[in-house]
CSV table of C-alpha atoms in Angstrom, one decimal:
chain,number,residue,atom,x,y,z
O,1396,UNK,CA,-44.1,-48.3,-83.6
O,1397,UNK,CA,-41.1,-46.1,-84.3
O,1398,UNK,CA,-39.7,-46.7,-87.7
O,1399,UNK,CA,-36.0,-47.2,-87.9
O,1400,UNK,CA,-33.7,-44.9,-90.3
O,1401,UNK,CA,-31.0,-46.8,-92.6
O,1402,UNK,CA,-28.5,-45.5,-90.0
O,1403,UNK,CA,-30.3,-46.8,-86.8
O,1404,UNK,CA,-30.8,-43.6,-85.5
O,1405,UNK,CA,-34.7,-44.4,-84.9
O,1406,UNK,CA,-34.0,-47.1,-82.8
O,1407,UNK,CA,-34.9,-46.3,-78.7
O,1408,UNK,CA,-31.6,-47.8,-78.3
O,1409,UNK,CA,-29.4,-45.6,-79.7
O,1410,UNK,CA,-31.1,-42.7,-78.3
O,1411,UNK,CA,-28.5,-40.7,-76.0
O,1412,UNK,CA,-29.2,-41.2,-72.2
O,1413,UNK,CA,-30.0,-38.3,-70.1
O,1414,UNK,CA,-27.9,-38.6,-66.7
O,1415,UNK,CA,-29.9,-39.8,-63.9
O,1416,UNK,CA,-27.7,-40.9,-61.5
O,1417,UNK,CA,-25.0,-40.1,-59.1
O,1418,UNK,CA,-22.0,-38.1,-59.8
O,1419,UNK,CA,-19.0,-39.5,-61.2
O,1420,UNK,CA,-16.0,-40.2,-59.2
O,1421,UNK,CA,-13.9,-37.6,-60.1
O,1422,UNK,CA,-16.7,-35.2,-60.0
O,1423,UNK,CA,-17.2,-35.9,-56.7
O,1424,UNK,CA,-13.1,-35.7,-56.1
O,1425,UNK,CA,-12.9,-32.2,-57.3
O,1426,UNK,CA,-16.2,-31.3,-54.8
O,1427,UNK,CA,-14.9,-32.5,-52.0
O,1428,UNK,CA,-11.4,-31.0,-52.7
O,1429,UNK,CA,-13.0,-27.7,-53.5
O,1430,UNK,CA,-14.9,-27.7,-49.8
O,1431,UNK,CA,-11.7,-28.8,-48.5
O,1432,UNK,CA,-9.6,-25.8,-49.4
O,1433,UNK,CA,-12.6,-23.5,-48.9
O,1434,UNK,CA,-12.7,-24.8,-45.2
O,1435,UNK,CA,-9.0,-24.1,-44.7
O,1436,UNK,CA,-8.8,-20.8,-45.6
O,1437,UNK,CA,-11.7,-20.0,-43.6
O,1438,UNK,CA,-9.9,-21.4,-40.5
O,1439,UNK,CA,-6.8,-19.7,-41.5
O,1440,UNK,CA,-8.7,-16.5,-40.3
O,1441,UNK,CA,-10.8,-17.9,-38.0
O,1442,UNK,CA,-9.4,-20.9,-35.8
O,1443,UNK,CA,-13.0,-21.5,-34.1
O,1444,UNK,CA,-14.1,-23.1,-37.9
O,1445,UNK,CA,-11.5,-26.2,-37.5
O,1446,UNK,CA,-14.5,-28.3,-37.0
O,1447,UNK,CA,-15.4,-27.6,-40.5
O,1448,UNK,CA,-12.1,-28.3,-41.7
O,1449,UNK,CA,-12.3,-31.7,-40.1
O,1450,UNK,CA,-15.9,-32.3,-41.9
O,1451,UNK,CA,-14.1,-31.1,-45.4
O,1452,UNK,CA,-11.2,-33.3,-44.5
O,1453,UNK,CA,-13.6,-36.8,-44.0
O,1454,UNK,CA,-15.2,-36.0,-47.0
O,1455,UNK,CA,-12.0,-35.6,-49.2
O,1456,UNK,CA,-10.8,-39.0,-48.5
O,1457,UNK,CA,-13.9,-40.8,-49.0
O,1458,UNK,CA,-14.2,-39.4,-52.5
O,1459,UNK,CA,-10.7,-40.5,-52.4
O,1460,UNK,CA,-8.9,-37.2,-52.3
O,1461,UNK,CA,-4.8,-38.1,-51.5
O,1462,UNK,CA,-4.5,-35.9,-48.7
O,1463,UNK,CA,-1.2,-34.4,-47.9
O,1464,UNK,CA,0.1,-34.4,-44.7
O,1465,UNK,CA,0.3,-31.0,-44.2
O,1466,UNK,CA,-3.5,-30.4,-44.7
O,1467,UNK,CA,-4.0,-32.6,-42.0
O,1468,UNK,CA,-2.2,-30.6,-39.8
O,1469,UNK,CA,-4.5,-27.6,-39.8
O,1470,UNK,CA,-6.4,-29.8,-37.2
O,1471,UNK,CA,-4.1,-28.1,-34.5
O,1472,UNK,CA,-5.4,-24.7,-35.1
O,1473,UNK,CA,-6.9,-24.8,-31.8
O,1474,UNK,CA,-3.9,-24.0,-30.3
O,1475,UNK,CA,-2.6,-21.6,-33.1
O,1476,UNK,CA,0.8,-20.1,-33.5
O,1477,UNK,CA,2.0,-16.6,-32.8
O,1478,UNK,CA,4.0,-15.0,-35.2
O,1479,UNK,CA,6.7,-12.5,-34.5
O,1480,UNK,CA,6.4,-9.4,-36.2
O,1481,UNK,CA,9.4,-6.7,-36.3
O,1482,UNK,CA,8.1,-4.1,-38.7
O,1483,UNK,CA,7.3,-1.8,-36.1
O,1484,UNK,CA,8.9,-2.9,-33.0
O,1485,UNK,CA,12.1,-0.6,-31.8
O,1486,UNK,CA,15.4,-2.0,-31.6
O,1487,UNK,CA,16.0,-1.6,-27.7
O,1488,UNK,CA,20.1,-2.0,-26.7
O,1489,UNK,CA,21.0,-4.0,-23.2
O,1490,UNK,CA,22.2,-1.5,-21.3
O,1491,UNK,CA,18.7,1.2,-22.3
O,1492,UNK,CA,16.3,2.3,-20.1
O,1493,UNK,CA,12.7,1.0,-20.7
O,1494,UNK,CA,10.2,4.1,-22.0
O,1495,UNK,CA,9.8,7.1,-18.9
O,1496,UNK,CA,8.9,10.4,-18.4
O,1497,UNK,CA,9.0,13.2,-15.9
O,1498,UNK,CA,6.1,15.3,-14.5
O,1499,UNK,CA,7.7,18.4,-13.2
O,1500,UNK,CA,6.0,21.2,-11.5
O,1501,UNK,CA,3.9,23.1,-12.3
O,1502,UNK,CA,2.4,20.9,-14.7
O,1503,UNK,CA,5.0,20.0,-17.5
O,1504,UNK,CA,5.8,16.3,-19.0
O,1505,UNK,CA,9.2,15.9,-20.0
O,1506,UNK,CA,10.7,12.7,-22.1
O,1507,UNK,CA,14.1,11.3,-23.2
O,1508,UNK,CA,14.2,9.2,-26.6
O,1509,UNK,CA,12.6,6.4,-25.3
O,1510,UNK,CA,9.4,8.5,-24.4
O,1511,UNK,CA,9.8,10.1,-28.3
O,1512,UNK,CA,9.8,6.8,-29.8
O,1513,UNK,CA,6.8,5.7,-27.6
O,1514,UNK,CA,4.8,8.9,-29.3
O,1515,UNK,CA,5.6,7.9,-32.3
O,1516,UNK,CA,4.7,4.5,-32.2
O,1517,UNK,CA,1.3,5.7,-30.8
O,1518,UNK,CA,0.9,7.9,-34.0
O,1519,UNK,CA,1.3,5.2,-36.0
O,1520,UNK,CA,-1.1,2.8,-34.1
O,1521,UNK,CA,-3.6,5.7,-34.3
O,1522,UNK,CA,-3.1,6.5,-38.0
O,1523,UNK,CA,-2.1,10.4,-37.4
O,1524,UNK,CA,-0.1,11.5,-39.9
O,1525,UNK,CA,3.0,13.1,-38.9
O,1526,UNK,CA,4.7,16.3,-39.7
O,1527,UNK,CA,8.8,16.1,-40.9
O,1528,UNK,CA,8.3,12.9,-38.7
O,1529,UNK,CA,7.5,14.6,-35.6
O,1530,UNK,CA,4.5,14.7,-32.9
O,1531,UNK,CA,2.6,17.8,-33.1
O,1532,UNK,CA,0.3,17.8,-30.6
O,1533,UNK,CA,-1.2,14.8,-27.8
O,1534,UNK,CA,-4.5,14.8,-25.9
O,1535,UNK,CA,-4.7,13.9,-22.0
O,1536,UNK,CA,-7.6,12.4,-19.8
O,1537,UNK,CA,-8.3,10.4,-16.9
O,1538,UNK,CA,-11.0,8.6,-15.1
O,1539,UNK,CA,-12.7,9.5,-11.3
O,1540,UNK,CA,-10.5,7.5,-8.7
O,1541,UNK,CA,-7.9,6.3,-11.1
O,1542,UNK,CA,-4.0,7.0,-10.6
O,1543,UNK,CA,-3.7,6.7,-14.5
O,1544,UNK,CA,-2.7,10.1,-16.8
O,1545,UNK,CA,-3.9,8.7,-20.4
O,1546,UNK,CA,-2.2,10.4,-23.7
O,1547,UNK,CA,-2.5,9.7,-26.9
O,1548,UNK,CA,-1.6,11.6,-30.0
O,1549,UNK,CA,-3.6,13.7,-32.2
O,1550,UNK,CA,-3.7,15.8,-35.3
O,1551,UNK,CA,-1.3,18.4,-35.1
O,1552,UNK,CA,-4.3,21.0,-35.8
O,1553,UNK,CA,-6.4,19.8,-32.5
O,1554,UNK,CA,-7.3,22.9,-30.9
O,1555,UNK,CA,-7.5,21.0,-27.6
O,1556,UNK,CA,-4.3,19.2,-28.0
O,1557,UNK,CA,-1.3,20.4,-25.9
O,1558,UNK,CA,1.9,21.4,-27.9
O,1559,UNK,CA,4.9,19.2,-28.2
O,1560,UNK,CA,8.3,20.8,-28.3
O,1561,UNK,CA,11.4,19.1,-29.7
O,1562,UNK,CA,14.8,20.0,-28.3
O,1563,UNK,CA,17.2,17.3,-29.6
O,1564,UNK,CA,16.2,13.9,-28.6
O,1565,UNK,CA,14.0,14.9,-25.4
O,1566,UNK,CA,10.3,16.5,-25.8
O,1567,UNK,CA,8.6,18.4,-23.9
O,1568,UNK,CA,4.6,19.0,-23.1
O,1569,UNK,CA,3.0,21.8,-20.7
O,1570,UNK,CA,-0.1,20.6,-19.5
O,1571,UNK,CA,-0.4,22.9,-16.4
O,1572,UNK,CA,-4.0,24.0,-17.3
O,1573,UNK,CA,-5.7,20.6,-17.2
O,1574,UNK,CA,-3.3,19.1,-14.5
O,1575,UNK,CA,-4.3,21.9,-12.5
O,1576,UNK,CA,-7.8,21.8,-13.2
O,1577,UNK,CA,-8.3,18.2,-11.8
O,1578,UNK,CA,-6.4,18.9,-9.0
O,1579,UNK,CA,-3.7,16.7,-9.8
O,1580,UNK,CA,-1.0,18.8,-10.0
O,1581,UNK,CA,2.8,18.0,-8.4
O,1582,UNK,CA,3.9,20.1,-5.5
O,1583,UNK,CA,5.9,23.1,-6.3
O,1584,UNK,CA,9.7,22.6,-6.8
O,1585,UNK,CA,9.2,18.7,-7.4
O,1586,UNK,CA,9.8,16.2,-10.7
O,1587,UNK,CA,8.7,12.8,-10.4
O,1588,UNK,CA,9.5,9.9,-12.9
O,1589,UNK,CA,7.6,7.7,-14.0
O,1590,UNK,CA,7.1,4.9,-16.6
O,1591,UNK,CA,5.7,5.4,-19.7
O,1592,UNK,CA,3.2,2.8,-20.5
O,1593,UNK,CA,0.6,1.1,-22.5
O,1594,UNK,CA,-2.8,2.3,-21.5
O,1595,UNK,CA,-5.0,-0.5,-19.7
O,1596,UNK,CA,-7.6,0.1,-22.1
O,1597,UNK,CA,-8.4,1.7,-25.5
O,1598,UNK,CA,-8.9,5.3,-25.8
O,1599,UNK,CA,-11.8,5.8,-28.8
O,1600,UNK,CA,-11.3,2.0,-29.8
O,1601,UNK,CA,-7.4,2.7,-30.1
O,1602,UNK,CA,-4.1,2.6,-27.8
O,1603,UNK,CA,-3.3,5.0,-26.2
O,1604,UNK,CA,0.2,5.8,-23.0
O,1605,UNK,CA,-0.3,6.4,-19.8
O,1606,UNK,CA,1.8,7.3,-17.0
O,1607,UNK,CA,0.4,6.3,-13.1
O,1608,UNK,CA,0.7,8.7,-10.4
O,1609,UNK,CA,0.9,6.3,-7.3
O,1610,UNK,CA,4.1,4.6,-9.0
O,1611,UNK,CA,6.8,7.0,-8.8
O,1612,UNK,CA,10.0,5.8,-10.1
O,1613,UNK,CA,12.2,8.4,-8.6
O,1614,UNK,CA,11.6,12.0,-6.7
O,1615,UNK,CA,13.8,14.9,-6.9
O,1616,UNK,CA,13.3,18.6,-5.5
O,1617,UNK,CA,14.3,22.2,-7.2
O,1618,UNK,CA,14.6,25.8,-6.0
O,1619,UNK,CA,11.5,27.8,-7.0
O,1620,UNK,CA,12.4,31.8,-7.9
O,1621,UNK,CA,9.5,34.1,-7.7
O,1622,UNK,CA,9.5,38.0,-9.4
O,1623,UNK,CA,9.5,40.3,-7.4
O,1624,UNK,CA,6.7,43.1,-7.7
O,1625,UNK,CA,8.0,46.4,-8.7
O,1626,UNK,CA,6.8,48.0,-5.3
O,1627,UNK,CA,9.0,45.5,-3.9
O,1628,UNK,CA,12.2,45.9,-5.9
O,1629,UNK,CA,11.6,49.6,-5.0
O,1630,UNK,CA,12.1,49.3,-1.2
O,1631,UNK,CA,15.0,46.8,-1.7
O,1632,UNK,CA,16.6,49.3,-3.7
O,1633,UNK,CA,16.0,52.1,-1.2
O,1634,UNK,CA,17.6,49.9,1.6
O,1635,UNK,CA,20.4,49.1,-0.2
O,1636,UNK,CA,21.7,52.4,-0.7
O,1637,UNK,CA,21.3,52.5,3.5
O,1638,UNK,CA,23.6,49.6,3.7
O,1639,UNK,CA,27.9,49.7,3.4
O,1640,UNK,CA,28.7,49.7,-0.3
O,1641,UNK,CA,30.6,46.5,0.3
O,1642,UNK,CA,27.4,44.3,0.9
O,1643,UNK,CA,26.5,42.2,-1.8
O,1644,UNK,CA,23.2,42.5,-3.4
O,1645,UNK,CA,20.5,40.0,-2.9
O,1646,UNK,CA,20.2,37.2,-5.9
O,1647,UNK,CA,17.1,35.6,-6.7
O,1648,UNK,CA,17.7,31.7,-6.6
O,1649,UNK,CA,18.1,30.1,-9.8
O,1650,UNK,CA,16.5,26.4,-10.3
O,1651,UNK,CA,19.0,23.9,-9.6
O,1652,UNK,CA,20.5,21.9,-12.7
O,1653,UNK,CA,19.2,18.8,-13.5
O,1654,UNK,CA,19.6,15.7,-15.9
O,1655,UNK,CA,16.0,14.8,-17.6
O,1656,UNK,CA,17.5,11.7,-19.0
O,1657,UNK,CA,18.1,10.0,-15.5
């Protein structure tokens, strides 16, 4: 028999009771709300987890949590919004041409300001550091049987990269050695204009640019001059001496002037 103390503490009825029943309503609401918030955060980055949001929402409502209508709107994440981003985009005027470049024989890529911007944006996408904000080198590639020439910006110290030269707003890249090795060099005395487009697939897991050799926008021709050998020059000089003094000496033909930005 338990003896009672003067203050009655010895009475079993006065002993503290251990919590053996279910959680209180307040605890249930707190747990349900925490689960719902976690589900909403997960669905914000992965729309496939929308079912978890629905389940957590139902539990929260049963627990007595007052759910605002804005929380219920997350049920529509099956069709997520595509939010615009202007941070990395270039402002293009209405009359401005889309990015393009020329491929001039024997194997020179020539581009205007739009092409220059495209390569700069590619450097940013590939996290290549630019020296004084300028692209220094690019790499090239192609697939057997494919008409695309892939190009992407590489580090300025890349020994396998082709040097990019700037002349005002224009850029020139001499890829003649590679283009001849690939047997896709343009015909002598021709220059072809192509759209400079995002490559249809990643290169090394990162974005690249390309031109499609089968989609020529414009073709122009120019005259090619060849340097004469020294023995030919001596023969020509002897011949000129025999001709009348009034006959003008023949001159090598210079390449026709052409606007690279047309």
